[in-house]
XYZ file of C-alpha atoms in Angstrom:
366
model
C 67.933 51.302 -59.297
C 70.963 51.145 -61.595
C 74.479 49.901 -61.042
C 77.438 51.994 -62.172
C 80.880 52.815 -60.900
C 81.404 55.485 -58.263
C 82.711 58.051 -60.712
C 79.595 57.660 -62.853
C 77.387 57.997 -59.755
C 79.129 61.299 -58.979
C 78.461 62.676 -62.461
C 74.814 61.504 -62.407
C 74.340 63.255 -59.072
C 75.780 66.492 -60.418
C 73.445 66.258 -63.413
C 70.472 65.708 -61.083
C 71.551 68.797 -59.117
C 71.492 70.904 -62.271
C 75.254 71.424 -62.482
C 76.187 72.735 -65.943
C 79.871 73.556 -65.484
C 82.787 72.034 -63.586
C 86.240 73.532 -63.041
C 89.157 71.189 -62.734
C 92.530 69.744 -63.552
C 93.093 66.067 -64.150
C 95.482 63.515 -62.681
C 95.778 59.756 -62.172
C 93.743 59.512 -58.954
C 90.722 61.290 -60.480
C 90.810 59.861 -64.029
C 87.651 57.708 -63.632
C 85.638 60.887 -62.952
C 87.031 62.626 -66.030
C 86.270 59.506 -68.081
C 82.666 59.561 -66.810
C 82.329 63.163 -67.961
C 82.697 61.995 -71.581
C 79.096 60.802 -71.501
C 77.701 63.914 -69.800
C 76.506 67.298 -71.056
C 78.323 68.975 -68.162
C 81.015 71.256 -69.514
C 84.417 71.049 -67.851
C 86.612 74.115 -67.800
C 90.243 73.015 -67.521
C 92.177 75.614 -65.541
C 95.895 76.328 -65.500
C 96.206 74.750 -62.045
C 94.114 73.466 -59.147
C 94.111 76.718 -57.198
C 92.629 78.592 -60.137
C 90.062 75.800 -60.581
C 88.854 76.210 -57.007
C 88.882 80.022 -57.208
C 86.904 79.763 -60.457
C 84.340 77.510 -58.775
C 84.021 79.993 -55.908
C 83.618 82.864 -58.379
C 80.907 80.867 -60.138
C 79.061 80.598 -56.805
C 79.530 84.294 -56.030
C 78.009 85.339 -59.345
C 75.029 82.970 -59.355
C 72.639 81.069 -57.144
C 74.445 77.816 -57.989
C 77.161 75.927 -56.173
C 80.506 75.965 -57.965
C 82.225 72.584 -58.384
C 85.953 71.899 -58.624
C 87.462 68.468 -59.335
C 91.167 67.775 -58.814
C 93.469 64.838 -58.195
C 95.260 63.763 -55.020
C 98.173 65.035 -52.923
C 99.656 68.343 -54.121
C 96.594 68.924 -56.296
C 94.113 69.065 -53.420
C 96.513 70.996 -51.175
C 96.811 73.516 -54.010
C 93.131 74.373 -53.464
C 93.588 75.176 -49.768
C 93.815 78.968 -50.127
C 90.681 79.169 -52.265
C 88.757 76.846 -49.943
C 89.788 78.891 -46.894
C 88.832 82.096 -48.725
C 85.386 80.680 -49.565
C 84.930 79.587 -45.960
C 85.820 83.042 -44.663
C 83.460 84.743 -47.121
C 80.608 82.201 -46.660
C 80.694 81.026 -50.283
C 79.187 77.585 -51.061
C 81.401 75.291 -53.101
C 82.062 71.588 -53.680
C 85.632 70.388 -54.108
C 86.156 66.745 -55.111
C 89.623 65.305 -54.695
C 91.064 62.047 -55.926
C 92.698 59.938 -53.244
C 94.791 56.786 -53.020
C 92.816 53.533 -52.633
C 91.168 53.313 -49.222
C 93.442 50.543 -47.929
C 96.477 52.781 -48.567
C 95.131 55.784 -46.634
C 97.423 56.514 -43.703
C 100.481 55.108 -45.455
C 103.261 56.833 -47.384
C 101.657 55.853 -50.675
C 102.422 58.110 -53.647
C 100.582 61.458 -53.402
C 98.659 60.463 -50.313
C 97.750 63.356 -48.023
C 95.546 63.643 -44.932
C 92.793 65.732 -46.527
C 90.561 65.704 -43.461
C 93.353 66.940 -41.209
C 94.473 69.701 -43.562
C 91.018 71.061 -44.457
C 89.249 70.470 -41.139
C 89.449 74.110 -40.030
C 89.396 75.629 -43.535
C 86.126 74.146 -44.863
C 82.554 73.959 -43.670
C 82.766 70.169 -43.878
C 85.244 67.508 -45.010
C 83.967 64.100 -46.132
C 86.127 61.075 -46.799
C 84.136 58.567 -48.808
C 84.451 54.971 -47.676
C 83.509 51.792 -49.497
C 80.408 51.340 -47.360
C 79.048 54.845 -48.023
C 76.068 55.744 -50.176
C 77.703 58.088 -52.693
C 74.438 59.438 -54.082
C 73.059 60.468 -50.700
C 76.328 62.042 -49.581
C 76.857 64.123 -52.732
C 73.284 65.399 -53.040
C 73.185 66.238 -49.347
C 76.578 67.991 -49.513
C 75.375 70.293 -52.303
C 72.536 71.697 -50.196
C 74.544 71.598 -46.976
C 77.089 73.902 -48.639
C 74.286 76.418 -49.373
C 72.510 76.123 -46.027
C 72.810 78.315 -42.936
C 76.157 80.072 -43.089
C 77.238 78.820 -46.528
C 80.696 77.412 -47.129
C 82.856 74.930 -49.042
C 82.539 71.160 -48.686
C 85.605 69.060 -49.540
C 84.965 65.439 -50.566
C 87.876 63.003 -50.592
C 87.170 60.278 -53.169
C 89.463 57.200 -53.018
C 90.401 55.737 -56.389
C 89.050 52.263 -55.632
C 85.683 53.728 -54.684
C 85.536 55.621 -57.987
C 86.050 52.351 -59.884
C 83.869 50.043 -57.770
C 80.210 49.500 -58.744
C 77.569 51.206 -56.584
C 73.800 51.556 -56.595
C 72.300 54.690 -58.120
C 68.641 55.292 -57.211
C 67.992 58.667 -58.855
C 66.652 60.172 -55.612
C 64.752 63.434 -56.004
C 67.031 66.328 -55.028
C 64.069 68.188 -53.495
C 64.236 65.679 -50.663
C 67.675 67.041 -49.752
C 66.901 70.683 -50.513
C 63.850 70.609 -48.259
C 65.814 69.162 -45.345
C 67.789 72.431 -45.099
C 64.899 74.847 -45.605
C 64.982 77.611 -42.986
C 61.478 78.158 -41.586
C 62.396 80.891 -39.090
C 60.411 84.137 -39.246
C 60.102 87.233 -37.081
C 57.045 87.224 -34.861
C 54.636 90.158 -34.540
C 56.126 91.069 -31.153
C 59.672 90.978 -32.531
C 58.663 93.290 -35.383
C 56.974 95.604 -32.907
C 60.125 95.768 -30.758
C 62.268 96.530 -33.790
C 60.099 99.430 -34.935
C 59.985 100.895 -31.431
C 63.760 101.242 -31.646
C 63.724 102.546 -35.209
C 60.967 105.108 -34.647
C 62.734 106.358 -31.522
C 65.826 107.235 -33.571
C 66.583 110.372 -35.551
C 69.810 109.219 -37.212
C 69.421 105.543 -38.191
C 72.003 103.816 -40.373
C 71.974 100.531 -42.269
C 75.120 98.384 -42.171
C 74.826 95.899 -45.055
C 76.904 92.723 -45.271
C 77.461 89.645 -47.412
C 74.392 87.952 -45.929
C 72.400 90.138 -48.339
C 74.552 89.349 -51.372
C 71.941 87.348 -53.256
C 69.051 88.182 -55.524
C 66.525 87.756 -52.705
C 68.640 89.694 -50.204
C 69.342 92.577 -52.555
C 65.687 92.866 -53.566
C 64.505 92.754 -49.946
C 66.813 95.513 -48.687
C 66.087 97.716 -51.708
C 62.347 97.442 -51.084
C 62.860 98.035 -47.360
C 64.760 101.225 -48.039
C 62.384 102.458 -50.705
C 59.893 102.666 -47.856
C 62.170 104.175 -45.195
C 65.031 105.954 -47.010
C 67.672 105.160 -44.380
C 71.288 106.050 -45.255
C 73.406 102.930 -45.691
C 77.004 101.777 -45.600
C 78.245 98.375 -46.676
C 81.065 95.878 -46.320
C 83.230 94.683 -49.184
C 81.100 91.521 -49.412
C 77.973 93.635 -49.902
C 79.211 95.762 -52.793
C 76.466 95.773 -55.409
C 73.678 94.801 -53.001
C 72.305 98.337 -53.348
C 73.038 100.937 -56.023
C 76.160 102.791 -54.892
C 75.188 105.720 -57.124
C 72.179 106.402 -54.904
C 72.747 109.530 -52.828
C 71.815 107.709 -49.579
C 74.270 104.868 -50.084
C 77.675 105.925 -48.789
C 79.558 102.851 -49.935
C 82.116 100.808 -48.107
C 83.242 101.654 -44.598
C 86.385 100.741 -42.705
C 90.101 101.306 -43.328
C 89.575 100.901 -47.090
C 86.197 102.640 -47.130
C 84.970 106.053 -48.237
C 85.554 109.148 -46.089
C 81.844 109.962 -45.908
C 80.903 106.436 -44.775
C 83.474 106.540 -41.991
C 82.324 109.993 -40.937
C 78.598 109.223 -40.925
C 78.937 106.121 -38.728
C 80.291 108.322 -35.951
C 77.021 110.280 -35.844
C 74.224 107.684 -35.986
C 71.959 106.812 -33.045
C 70.525 103.518 -34.387
C 72.746 100.989 -36.110
C 70.957 98.243 -38.057
C 73.514 95.562 -39.015
C 72.308 92.929 -41.491
C 74.310 89.856 -42.469
C 77.694 91.238 -41.360
C 80.596 89.661 -39.466
C 81.841 92.902 -37.820
C 85.223 92.588 -39.516
C 88.246 93.846 -37.564
C 89.313 95.973 -40.555
C 86.166 97.967 -39.820
C 85.412 97.634 -36.118
C 88.964 97.957 -34.800
C 90.352 100.425 -37.337
C 87.471 102.901 -37.473
C 85.234 102.231 -34.477
C 81.484 102.647 -34.743
C 78.105 102.076 -33.083
C 79.566 103.184 -29.775
C 76.800 104.317 -27.439
C 74.079 103.717 -30.040
C 71.167 101.309 -30.138
C 72.059 98.254 -32.246
C 69.811 95.842 -34.124
C 71.525 92.789 -35.590
C 70.293 90.097 -37.972
C 72.549 87.214 -38.984
C 72.294 83.498 -39.724
C 75.447 82.503 -37.823
C 74.714 81.634 -34.150
C 78.407 81.780 -33.178
C 78.790 85.310 -34.534
C 75.538 86.367 -32.867
C 76.814 85.049 -29.528
C 80.045 87.031 -29.949
C 78.286 90.299 -30.804
C 75.777 89.924 -27.977
C 78.684 89.773 -25.534
C 80.782 92.501 -27.172
C 78.130 95.042 -28.157
C 74.872 94.232 -26.316
C 72.467 94.811 -29.231
C 68.899 95.685 -28.233
C 67.363 93.657 -31.060
C 68.667 90.400 -32.539
C 67.432 87.663 -34.840
C 69.218 84.508 -35.973
C 67.955 83.601 -39.414
C 67.932 84.458 -43.097
C 68.429 88.204 -43.651
C 66.118 88.435 -46.665
C 63.323 86.623 -44.812
C 63.676 88.880 -41.774
C 63.570 92.040 -43.918
C 60.445 90.762 -45.674
C 58.822 90.186 -42.278
C 59.679 93.728 -41.166
C 58.472 95.164 -44.464
C 55.155 93.317 -44.257
C 54.650 94.507 -40.680
C 55.434 98.108 -41.638
C 52.971 98.034 -44.519
C 50.302 96.396 -42.380
C 50.655 99.049 -39.676
C 51.366 101.955 -42.045
C 54.744 102.738 -40.423
C 56.707 105.632 -41.897
C 59.904 107.422 -40.910
C 60.636 111.156 -41.028
C 64.426 111.652 -41.007
C 64.785 114.425 -43.585
C 67.549 116.278 -41.711
C 69.586 113.093 -41.375
C 69.099 112.251 -45.033
C 70.308 115.728 -45.969
C 73.384 115.248 -43.768
C 74.226 112.005 -45.584
C 73.776 113.604 -49.008
C 75.915 116.614 -48.078
C 78.733 114.404 -46.772
C 78.752 112.339 -49.945
C 78.904 115.475 -52.112
C 81.669 116.975 -49.983
C 84.020 114.013 -50.429
C 83.524 112.836 -54.022
C 85.417 109.826 -55.357
C 87.322 111.714 -58.017
C 90.806 112.617 -59.222
C 92.573 115.573 -60.790
C 91.388 115.213 -64.363
C 93.668 118.000 -65.640
C 96.894 116.385 -64.398
């Protein structure tokens, strides 16, 4: 065990978690943290303002398997991150935002640049934590990192009073695997669940994959690509799933919805089995275009609240709450074990013809 001030504990925790970059903008109520960074190999990228710092941290998360970190000061600085935090929450992007705060005994007063962070961010973040002098900083920060990534990912906002940054605290160097393992998702599809899924799939002649942001990771992208190498099912995707599969492939019809491709929006009117994976059934798709009406639906998602909503609204015949990549692996293993194949050549030809008929092009001679 070592003793160091709270700001130094924060930086040590981030080092233990493998954080290499931080995005931020300094100010009086967060100065101890910036001072602690002088003795760290973590690189800080100073942005033009706090909003861009938080958006940069979210972009860092989107483009990697890491959790982006933003550090800002109190009052107008933390409120300046609200739009980016809400955006990350809506898109299920993990992120940590640390905010300076007035000393704990001045919280709830009209002290300079004091703001009720918990009240403002309560409905815009996955979790809001206000550190208190009796809290174990190390445990809270290491747990928050993996909580942000777990389940339906999202941003965690941590309010860090100035006196707690300066006060000495114990640092134990706890193994981060202890926290990572506490959020490990052990759910898998059973043999009977896989059997029920393939009964629906094999009974269809015009199946369609609907790919969402729940697959927007290395493991998710690899799993769905391998799944479709075996079955060759035409696919459409949401904005959050762009890049999950190769959009140049003749069986991927790109984004659907009011901003989607003509051929994607046409093909979804003709399918008889709709396999939705990691999607939130966005109103810009469901209400503007309309789809999966009168078809058999299979739905996999990690969000229990969204699953409850879709069960009531659309009555899917197959559902699973859990990690999309894990579920696809389970289905793929079952299919290989039982030598399951799909013959949908006419439907594949229909998808290819539609994509060729409505090319994304422009008048190159104009």
